[in-house]
mmCIF file of C-alpha atoms in Angstrom:
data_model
loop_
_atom_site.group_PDB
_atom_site.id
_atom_site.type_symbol
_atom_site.label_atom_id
_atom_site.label_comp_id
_atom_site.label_asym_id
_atom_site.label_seq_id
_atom_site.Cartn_x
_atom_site.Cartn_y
_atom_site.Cartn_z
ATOM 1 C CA UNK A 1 -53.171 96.438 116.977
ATOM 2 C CA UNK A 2 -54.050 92.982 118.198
ATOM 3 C CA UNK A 3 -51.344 91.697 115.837
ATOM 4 C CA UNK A 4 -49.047 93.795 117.430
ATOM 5 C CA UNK A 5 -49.728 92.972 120.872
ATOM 6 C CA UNK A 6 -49.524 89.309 119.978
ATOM 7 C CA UNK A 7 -46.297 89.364 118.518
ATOM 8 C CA UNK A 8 -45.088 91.178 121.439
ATOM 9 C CA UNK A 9 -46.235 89.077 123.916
ATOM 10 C CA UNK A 10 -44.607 85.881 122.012
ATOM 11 C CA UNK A 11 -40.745 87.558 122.000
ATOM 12 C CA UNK A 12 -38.572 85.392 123.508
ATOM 13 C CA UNK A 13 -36.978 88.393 125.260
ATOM 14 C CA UNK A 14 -38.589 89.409 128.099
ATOM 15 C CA UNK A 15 -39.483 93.591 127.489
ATOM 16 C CA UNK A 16 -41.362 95.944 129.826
ATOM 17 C CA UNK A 17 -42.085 99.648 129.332
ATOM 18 C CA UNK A 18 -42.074 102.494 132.344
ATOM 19 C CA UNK A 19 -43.519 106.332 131.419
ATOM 20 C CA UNK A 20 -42.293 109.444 132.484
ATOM 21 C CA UNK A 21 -43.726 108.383 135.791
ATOM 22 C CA UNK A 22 -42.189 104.840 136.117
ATOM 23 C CA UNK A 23 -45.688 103.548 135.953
ATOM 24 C CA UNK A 24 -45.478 100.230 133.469
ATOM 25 C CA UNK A 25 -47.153 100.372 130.634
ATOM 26 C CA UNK A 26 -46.436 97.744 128.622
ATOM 27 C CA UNK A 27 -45.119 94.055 129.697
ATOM 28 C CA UNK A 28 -45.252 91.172 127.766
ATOM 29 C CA UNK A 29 -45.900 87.509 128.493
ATOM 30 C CA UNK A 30 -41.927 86.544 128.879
ATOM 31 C CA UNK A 31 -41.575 89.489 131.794
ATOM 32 C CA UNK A 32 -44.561 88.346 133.257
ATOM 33 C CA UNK A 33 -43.512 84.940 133.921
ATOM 34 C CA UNK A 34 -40.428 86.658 134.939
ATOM 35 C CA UNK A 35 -41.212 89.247 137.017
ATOM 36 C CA UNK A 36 -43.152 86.789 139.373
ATOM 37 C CA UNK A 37 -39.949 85.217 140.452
ATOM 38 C CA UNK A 38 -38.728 88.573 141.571
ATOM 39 C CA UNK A 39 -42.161 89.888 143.121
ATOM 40 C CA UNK A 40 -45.092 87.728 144.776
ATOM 41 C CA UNK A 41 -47.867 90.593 143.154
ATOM 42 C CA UNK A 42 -45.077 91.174 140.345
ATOM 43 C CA UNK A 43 -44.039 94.926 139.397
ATOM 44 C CA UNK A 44 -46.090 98.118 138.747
ATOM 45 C CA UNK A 45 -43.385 101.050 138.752
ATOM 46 C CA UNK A 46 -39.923 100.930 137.228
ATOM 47 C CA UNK A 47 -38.514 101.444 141.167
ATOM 48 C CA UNK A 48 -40.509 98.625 142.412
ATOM 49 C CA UNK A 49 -38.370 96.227 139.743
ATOM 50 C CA UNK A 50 -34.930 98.000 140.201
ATOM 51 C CA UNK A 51 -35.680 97.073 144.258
ATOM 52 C CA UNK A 52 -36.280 94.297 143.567
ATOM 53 C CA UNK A 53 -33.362 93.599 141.640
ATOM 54 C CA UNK A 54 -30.921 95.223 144.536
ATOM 55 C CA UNK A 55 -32.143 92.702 146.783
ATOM 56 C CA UNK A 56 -33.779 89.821 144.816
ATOM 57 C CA UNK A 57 -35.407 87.174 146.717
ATOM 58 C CA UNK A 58 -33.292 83.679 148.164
ATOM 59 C CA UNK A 59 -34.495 81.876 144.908
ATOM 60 C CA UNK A 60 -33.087 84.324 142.884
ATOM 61 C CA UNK A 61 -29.342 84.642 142.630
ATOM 62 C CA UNK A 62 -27.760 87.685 141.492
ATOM 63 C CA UNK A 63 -24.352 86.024 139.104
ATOM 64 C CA UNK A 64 -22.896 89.663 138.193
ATOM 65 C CA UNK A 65 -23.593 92.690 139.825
ATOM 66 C CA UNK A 66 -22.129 94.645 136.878
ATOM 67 C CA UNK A 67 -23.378 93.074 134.253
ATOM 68 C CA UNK A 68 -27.095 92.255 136.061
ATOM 69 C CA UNK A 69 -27.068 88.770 135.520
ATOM 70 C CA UNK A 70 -29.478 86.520 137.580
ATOM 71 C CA UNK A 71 -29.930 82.771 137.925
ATOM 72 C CA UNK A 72 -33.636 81.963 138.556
ATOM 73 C CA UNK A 73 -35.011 78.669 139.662
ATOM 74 C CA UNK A 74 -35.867 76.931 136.736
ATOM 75 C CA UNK A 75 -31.983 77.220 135.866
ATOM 76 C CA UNK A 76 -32.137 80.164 133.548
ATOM 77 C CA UNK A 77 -29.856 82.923 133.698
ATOM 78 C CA UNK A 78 -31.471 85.826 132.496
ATOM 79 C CA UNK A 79 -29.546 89.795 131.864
ATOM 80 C CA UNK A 80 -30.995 92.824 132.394
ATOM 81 C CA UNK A 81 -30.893 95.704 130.279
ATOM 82 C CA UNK A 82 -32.104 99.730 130.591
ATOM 83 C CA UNK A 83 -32.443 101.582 127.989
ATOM 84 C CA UNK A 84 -34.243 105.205 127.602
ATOM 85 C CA UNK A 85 -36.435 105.497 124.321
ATOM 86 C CA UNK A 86 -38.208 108.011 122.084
ATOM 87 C CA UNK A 87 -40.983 107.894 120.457
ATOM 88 C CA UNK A 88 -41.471 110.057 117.311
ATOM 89 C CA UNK A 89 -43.954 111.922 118.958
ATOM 90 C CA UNK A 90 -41.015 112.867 121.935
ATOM 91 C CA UNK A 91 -42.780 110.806 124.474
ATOM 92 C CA UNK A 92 -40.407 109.008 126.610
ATOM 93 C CA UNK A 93 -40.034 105.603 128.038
ATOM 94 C CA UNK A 94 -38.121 103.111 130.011
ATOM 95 C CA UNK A 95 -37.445 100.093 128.450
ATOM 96 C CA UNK A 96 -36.134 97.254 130.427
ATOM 97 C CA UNK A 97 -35.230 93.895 128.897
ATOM 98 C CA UNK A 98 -34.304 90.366 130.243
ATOM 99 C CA UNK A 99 -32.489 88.182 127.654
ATOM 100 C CA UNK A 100 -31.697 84.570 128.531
ATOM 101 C CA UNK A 101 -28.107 84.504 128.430
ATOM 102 C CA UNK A 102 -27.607 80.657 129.644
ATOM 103 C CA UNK A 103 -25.804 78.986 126.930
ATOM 104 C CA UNK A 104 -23.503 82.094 126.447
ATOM 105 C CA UNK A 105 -22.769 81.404 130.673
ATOM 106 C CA UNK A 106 -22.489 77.620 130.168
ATOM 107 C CA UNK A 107 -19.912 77.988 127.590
ATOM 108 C CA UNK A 108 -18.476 80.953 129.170
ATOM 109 C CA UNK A 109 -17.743 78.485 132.382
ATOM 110 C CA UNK A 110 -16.607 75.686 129.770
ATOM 111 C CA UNK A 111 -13.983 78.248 128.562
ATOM 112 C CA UNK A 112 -12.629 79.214 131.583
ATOM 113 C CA UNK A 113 -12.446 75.040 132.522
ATOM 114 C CA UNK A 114 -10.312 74.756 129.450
ATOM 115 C CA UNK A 115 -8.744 77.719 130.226
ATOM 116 C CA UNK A 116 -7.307 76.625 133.114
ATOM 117 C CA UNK A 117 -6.559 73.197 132.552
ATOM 118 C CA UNK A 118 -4.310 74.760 129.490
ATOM 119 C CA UNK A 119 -2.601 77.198 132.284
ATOM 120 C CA UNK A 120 -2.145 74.053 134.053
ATOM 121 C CA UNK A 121 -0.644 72.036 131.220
ATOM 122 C CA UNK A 122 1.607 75.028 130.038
ATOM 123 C CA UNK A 123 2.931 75.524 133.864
ATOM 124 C CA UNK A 124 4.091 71.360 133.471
ATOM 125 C CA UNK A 125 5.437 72.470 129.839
ATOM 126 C CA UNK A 126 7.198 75.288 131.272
ATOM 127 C CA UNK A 127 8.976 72.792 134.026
ATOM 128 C CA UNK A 128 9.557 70.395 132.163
ATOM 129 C CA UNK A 129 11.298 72.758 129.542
ATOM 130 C CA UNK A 130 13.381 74.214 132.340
ATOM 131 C CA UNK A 131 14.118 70.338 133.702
ATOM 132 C CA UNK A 132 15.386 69.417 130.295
ATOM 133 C CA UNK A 133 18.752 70.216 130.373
ATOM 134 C CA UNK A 134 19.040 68.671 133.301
ATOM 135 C CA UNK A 135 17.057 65.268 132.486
ATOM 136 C CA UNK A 136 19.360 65.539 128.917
ATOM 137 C CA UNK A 137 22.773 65.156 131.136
ATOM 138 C CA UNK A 138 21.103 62.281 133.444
ATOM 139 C CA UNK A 139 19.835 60.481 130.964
ATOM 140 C CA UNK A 140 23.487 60.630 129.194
ATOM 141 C CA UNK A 141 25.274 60.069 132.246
ATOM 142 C CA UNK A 142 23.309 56.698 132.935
ATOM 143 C CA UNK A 143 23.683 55.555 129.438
ATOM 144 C CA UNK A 144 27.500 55.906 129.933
ATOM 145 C CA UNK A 145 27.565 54.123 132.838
ATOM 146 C CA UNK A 146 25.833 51.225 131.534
ATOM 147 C CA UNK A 147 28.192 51.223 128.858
ATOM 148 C CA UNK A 148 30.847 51.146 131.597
ATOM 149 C CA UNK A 149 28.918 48.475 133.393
ATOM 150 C CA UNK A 150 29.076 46.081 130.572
ATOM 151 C CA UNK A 151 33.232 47.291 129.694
ATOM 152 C CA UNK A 152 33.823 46.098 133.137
ATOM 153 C CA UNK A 153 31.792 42.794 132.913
ATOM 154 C CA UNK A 154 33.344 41.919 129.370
ATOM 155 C CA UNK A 155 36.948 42.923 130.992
ATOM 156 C CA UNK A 156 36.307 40.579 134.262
ATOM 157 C CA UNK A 157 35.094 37.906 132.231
ATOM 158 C CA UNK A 158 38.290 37.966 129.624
ATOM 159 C CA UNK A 159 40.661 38.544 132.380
ATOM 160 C CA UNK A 160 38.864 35.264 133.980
ATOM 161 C CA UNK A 161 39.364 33.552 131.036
ATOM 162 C CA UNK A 162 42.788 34.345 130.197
ATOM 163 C CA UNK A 163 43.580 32.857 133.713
ATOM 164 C CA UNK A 164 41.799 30.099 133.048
ATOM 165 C CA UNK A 165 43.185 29.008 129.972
ATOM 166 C CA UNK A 166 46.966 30.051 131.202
ATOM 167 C CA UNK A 167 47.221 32.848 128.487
ATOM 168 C CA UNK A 168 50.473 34.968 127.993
ATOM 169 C CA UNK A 169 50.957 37.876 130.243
ATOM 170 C CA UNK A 170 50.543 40.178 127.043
ATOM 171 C CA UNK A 171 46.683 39.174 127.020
ATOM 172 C CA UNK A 172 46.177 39.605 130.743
ATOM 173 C CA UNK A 173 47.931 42.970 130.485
ATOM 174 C CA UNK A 174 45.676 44.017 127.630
ATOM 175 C CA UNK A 175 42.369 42.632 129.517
ATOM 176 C CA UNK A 176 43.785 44.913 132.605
ATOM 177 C CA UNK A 177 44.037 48.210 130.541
ATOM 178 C CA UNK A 178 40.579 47.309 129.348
ATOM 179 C CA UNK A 179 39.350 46.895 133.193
ATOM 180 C CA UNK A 180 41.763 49.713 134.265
ATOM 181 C CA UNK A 181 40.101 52.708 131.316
ATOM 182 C CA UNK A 182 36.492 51.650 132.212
ATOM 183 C CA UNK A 183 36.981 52.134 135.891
ATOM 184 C CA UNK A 184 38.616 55.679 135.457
ATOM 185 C CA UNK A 185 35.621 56.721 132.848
ATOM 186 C CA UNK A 186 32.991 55.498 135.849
ATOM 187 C CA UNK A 187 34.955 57.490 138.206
ATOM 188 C CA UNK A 188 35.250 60.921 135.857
ATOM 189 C CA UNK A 189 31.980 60.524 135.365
ATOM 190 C CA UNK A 190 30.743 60.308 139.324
ATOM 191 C CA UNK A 191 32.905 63.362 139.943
ATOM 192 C CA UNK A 192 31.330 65.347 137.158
ATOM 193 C CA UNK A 193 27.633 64.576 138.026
ATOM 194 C CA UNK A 194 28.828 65.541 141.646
ATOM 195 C CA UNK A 195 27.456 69.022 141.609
ATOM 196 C CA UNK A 196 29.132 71.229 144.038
ATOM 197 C CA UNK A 197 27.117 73.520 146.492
ATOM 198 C CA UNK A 198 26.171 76.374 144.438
ATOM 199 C CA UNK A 199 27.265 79.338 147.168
ATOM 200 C CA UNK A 200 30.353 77.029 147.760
ATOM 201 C CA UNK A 201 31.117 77.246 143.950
ATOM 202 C CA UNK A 202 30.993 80.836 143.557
ATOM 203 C CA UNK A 203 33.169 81.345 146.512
ATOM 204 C CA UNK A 204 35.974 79.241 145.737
ATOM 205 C CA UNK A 205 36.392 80.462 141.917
ATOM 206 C CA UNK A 206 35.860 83.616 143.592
ATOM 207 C CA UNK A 207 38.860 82.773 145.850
ATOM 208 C CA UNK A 208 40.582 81.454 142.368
ATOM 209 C CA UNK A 209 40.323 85.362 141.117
ATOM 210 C CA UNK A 210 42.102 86.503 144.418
ATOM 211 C CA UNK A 211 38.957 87.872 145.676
ATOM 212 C CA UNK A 212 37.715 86.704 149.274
ATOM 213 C CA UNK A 213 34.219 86.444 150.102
ATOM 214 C CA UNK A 214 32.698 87.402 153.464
ATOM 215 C CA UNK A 215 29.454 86.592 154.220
ATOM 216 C CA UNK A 216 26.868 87.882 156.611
ATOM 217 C CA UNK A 217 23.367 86.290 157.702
ATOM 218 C CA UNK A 218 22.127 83.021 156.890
ATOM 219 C CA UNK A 219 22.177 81.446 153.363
ATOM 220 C CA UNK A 220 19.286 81.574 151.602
ATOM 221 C CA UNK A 221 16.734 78.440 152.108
ATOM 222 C CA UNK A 222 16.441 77.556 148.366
ATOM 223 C CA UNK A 223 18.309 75.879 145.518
ATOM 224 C CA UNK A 224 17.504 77.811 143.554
ATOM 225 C CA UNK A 225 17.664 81.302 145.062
ATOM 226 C CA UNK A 226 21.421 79.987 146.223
ATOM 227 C CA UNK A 227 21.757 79.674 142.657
ATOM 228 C CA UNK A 228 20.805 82.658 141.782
ATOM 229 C CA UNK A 229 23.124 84.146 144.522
ATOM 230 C CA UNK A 230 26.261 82.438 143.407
ATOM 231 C CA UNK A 231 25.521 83.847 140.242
ATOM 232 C CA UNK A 232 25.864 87.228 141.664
ATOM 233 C CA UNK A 233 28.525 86.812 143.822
ATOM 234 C CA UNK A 234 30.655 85.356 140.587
ATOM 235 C CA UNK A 235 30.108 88.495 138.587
ATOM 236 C CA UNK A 236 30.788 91.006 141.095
ATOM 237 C CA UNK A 237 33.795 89.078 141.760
ATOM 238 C CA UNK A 238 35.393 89.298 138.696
ATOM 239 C CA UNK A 239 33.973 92.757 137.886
ATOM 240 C CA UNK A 240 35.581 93.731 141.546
ATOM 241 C CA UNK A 241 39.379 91.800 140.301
ATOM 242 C CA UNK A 242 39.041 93.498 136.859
ATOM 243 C CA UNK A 243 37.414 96.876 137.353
ATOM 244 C CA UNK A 244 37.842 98.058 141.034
ATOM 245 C CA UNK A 245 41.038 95.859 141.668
ATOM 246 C CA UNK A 246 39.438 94.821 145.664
ATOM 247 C CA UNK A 247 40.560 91.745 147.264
ATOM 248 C CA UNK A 248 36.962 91.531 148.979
ATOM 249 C CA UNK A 249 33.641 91.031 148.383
ATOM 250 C CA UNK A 250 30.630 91.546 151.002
ATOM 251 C CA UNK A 251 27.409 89.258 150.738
ATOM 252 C CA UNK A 252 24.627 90.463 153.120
ATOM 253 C CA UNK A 253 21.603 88.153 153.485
ATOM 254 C CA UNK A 254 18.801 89.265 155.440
ATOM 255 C CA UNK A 255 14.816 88.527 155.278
ATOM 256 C CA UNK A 256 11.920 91.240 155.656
ATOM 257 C CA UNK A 257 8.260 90.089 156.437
ATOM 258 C CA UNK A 258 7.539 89.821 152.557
ATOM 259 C CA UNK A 259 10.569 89.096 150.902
ATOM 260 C CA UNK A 260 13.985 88.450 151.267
ATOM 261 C CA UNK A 261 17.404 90.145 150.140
ATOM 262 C CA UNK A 262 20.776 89.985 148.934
ATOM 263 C CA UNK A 263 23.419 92.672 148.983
ATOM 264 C CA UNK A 264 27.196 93.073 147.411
ATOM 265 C CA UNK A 265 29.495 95.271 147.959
ATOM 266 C CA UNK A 266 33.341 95.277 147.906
ATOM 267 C CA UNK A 267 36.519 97.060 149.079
ATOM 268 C CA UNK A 268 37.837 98.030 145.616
ATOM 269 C CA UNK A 269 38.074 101.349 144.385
ATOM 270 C CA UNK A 270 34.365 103.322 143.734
ATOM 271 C CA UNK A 271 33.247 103.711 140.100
ATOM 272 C CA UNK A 272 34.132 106.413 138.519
ATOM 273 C CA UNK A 273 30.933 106.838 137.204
ATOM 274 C CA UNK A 274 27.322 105.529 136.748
ATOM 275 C CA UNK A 275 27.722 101.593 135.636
ATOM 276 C CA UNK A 276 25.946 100.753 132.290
ATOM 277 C CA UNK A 277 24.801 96.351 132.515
ATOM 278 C CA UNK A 278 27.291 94.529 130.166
ATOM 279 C CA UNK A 279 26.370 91.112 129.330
ATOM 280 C CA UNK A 280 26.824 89.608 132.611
ATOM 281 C CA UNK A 281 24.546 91.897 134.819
ATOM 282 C CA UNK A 282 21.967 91.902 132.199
ATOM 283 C CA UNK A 283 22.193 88.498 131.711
ATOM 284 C CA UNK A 284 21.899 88.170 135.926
ATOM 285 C CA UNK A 285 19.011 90.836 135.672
ATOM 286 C CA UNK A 286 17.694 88.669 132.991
ATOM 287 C CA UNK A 287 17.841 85.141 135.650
ATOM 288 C CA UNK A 288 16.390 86.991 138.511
ATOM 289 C CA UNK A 289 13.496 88.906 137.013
ATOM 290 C CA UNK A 290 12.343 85.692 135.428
ATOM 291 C CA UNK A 291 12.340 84.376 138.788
ATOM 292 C CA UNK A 292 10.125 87.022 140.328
ATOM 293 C CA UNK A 293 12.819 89.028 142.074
ATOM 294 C CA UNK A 294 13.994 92.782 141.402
ATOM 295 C CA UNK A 295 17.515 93.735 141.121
ATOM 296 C CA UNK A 296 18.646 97.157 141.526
ATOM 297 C CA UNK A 297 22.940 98.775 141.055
ATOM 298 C CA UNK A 298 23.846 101.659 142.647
ATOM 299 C CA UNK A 299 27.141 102.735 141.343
ATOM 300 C CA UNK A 300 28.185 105.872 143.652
ATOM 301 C CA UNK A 301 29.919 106.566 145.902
ATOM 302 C CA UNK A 302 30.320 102.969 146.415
ATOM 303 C CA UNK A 303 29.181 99.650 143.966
ATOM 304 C CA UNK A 304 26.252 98.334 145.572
ATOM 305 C CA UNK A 305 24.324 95.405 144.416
ATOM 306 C CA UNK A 306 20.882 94.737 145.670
ATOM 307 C CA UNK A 307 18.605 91.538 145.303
ATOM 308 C CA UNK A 308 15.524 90.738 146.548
ATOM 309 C CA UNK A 309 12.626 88.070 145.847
ATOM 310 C CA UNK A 310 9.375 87.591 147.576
ATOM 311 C CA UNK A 311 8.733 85.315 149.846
ATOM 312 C CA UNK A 312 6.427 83.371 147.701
ATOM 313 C CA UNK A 313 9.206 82.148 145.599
ATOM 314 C CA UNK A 314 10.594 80.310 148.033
ATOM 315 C CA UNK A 315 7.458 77.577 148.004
ATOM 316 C CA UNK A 316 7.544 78.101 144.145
ATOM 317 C CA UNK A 317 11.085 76.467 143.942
ATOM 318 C CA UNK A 318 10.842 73.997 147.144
ATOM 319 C CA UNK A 319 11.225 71.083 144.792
ATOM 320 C CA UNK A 320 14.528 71.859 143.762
ATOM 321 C CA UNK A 321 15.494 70.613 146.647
ATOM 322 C CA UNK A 322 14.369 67.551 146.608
#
């Protein structure tokens, strides 16, 4: 029995038993040691520990409700455990236990570190994916002006030389062209990284369809939400010259306390009945639920198309405009 007692008291877990009663009756050294963090005299009932655990003392600090996990002072983080035993005989206990769970917490914290430094790392991914296109065409556009850059240099320096050296009026001419097809590739290219206002956009091709577009409120304070706007207002444009055969089409922007909207309507003829998303509304439902935003068609007894996006999207685009 000694033996047994022994090899209890050297566990590494700390264990405690409770009768019937909730009177301890067996507590080895480990819950001891323990158990005097939590008590001055330590514990004698089961309800005396569970107190104490409810409201442990300011040295003791209680990590997870749920899961009873406690940091003590020596740095340990211990969990608590209840469990209701048997013995052969029928007699029954309490068992409580108090396993040190620190290096499972320590690399549970580690995990969540790298956790979110790899959120934070896939979020630049992510932008930098969506920025690609974008970087592509600047990167192309720069390369073609240098290009130009050094067309024009060679062409000034021939045409100087030509002068120079009284050349025939064949080689000046061809030293002009030269001059005269690099400047008009510098200009095409100026006018086609000249990106138009994107509302602006949609309204004049709108205006190219025979469709005018009148709009009411403010615009909205994004790039990109104008974006996605101009995409709307260029599908229910042509759907409204194709389908209803209107000449109109009515953008409403207004802003509620927590987000802000978009509606379209036009002065074309109603459906005749429920609209089913082609490609070009699913492919706008597509753009403005992957920007956070909800868009919703009512179809009778007029074609109604509502937007909105939280508020919180407009800080989460605020650097396209810059």
């Amino acid at each position: 029995m000694d033996r047994i007692k022994e090899c209890f008291d050297q566990l590494p877990v700390g264990v405690c038993f409770f009768d019937k009663n909730g009177v301890v009756r067996l507590i080895n050294h480990r819950m001891l040691a323990i158990v005097s963090h939590l008590r001055k005299n330590g514990v004698q009932t089961l309800a005396e520990l569970e107190h104490s655990l409810q409201s442990p003392p300011a040295a003791v600090c209680c990590l997870n409700p749920q899961l009873q996990i406690y940091r003590f002072p020596d740095g340990r983080m211990l969990r608590f455990g209840k469990e209701l035993i048997a013995t052969k005989a029928g007699v029954r206990y309490t068992q409580i236990t108090a396993a040190d769970v620190t290096g499972l917490m320590q690399k549970q914290n580690q995990l969540k570190e790298e956790n979110a430094k790899l959120e934070e790392a896939n979020q630049r991914l992510r932008t930098l994916f969506e920025q690609m296109p974008q970087i592509i065409r600047e990167e192309e556009t720069l390369a073609m002006k240098l290009r130009v850059h050094d067309d024009i240099g060679h062409s000034i320096l021939a045409a100087r030389r030509a002068l120079l050296q009284q050349a025939s009026l064949e080689q000046i001419r061809a030293s002009a062209a030269l001059w005269d097809r690099s400047i008009a590739v510098l200009y095409r290219s100026n006018q086609m990284t000249m990106q138009p206002e994107p509302l602006e956009g949609a309204k004049k091709r709108a205006n190219q369809m025979g469709v005018k577009v009148l709009q009411v409120g403010d615009d909205p304070p994004t790039q990109h939400l104008r974006r996605l706007c101009a995409l709307a207002i260029r599908e229910c444009a042509a759907n409204c010259a194709r389908h209803a055969g209107g000449t109109e089409l009515y953008v409403h922007f207004w802003q509620e306390q927590s987000c802000m909207k978009f509606s379209l309507t036009n002065n074309g003829a109603p459906p005749e009945k429920e609209i089913t998303e082609g490609g070009g509304l699913s492919m706008l439902r597509h753009h403005v639920e992957k920007a956070g935003g909800r868009m919703e068609i009512q179809s009778l007894p007029r074609f109604k198309l509502m937007l909105s996006f939280p508020k919180k999207e407009e800080t989460a685009y605020e650097s396209d405009d810059r």
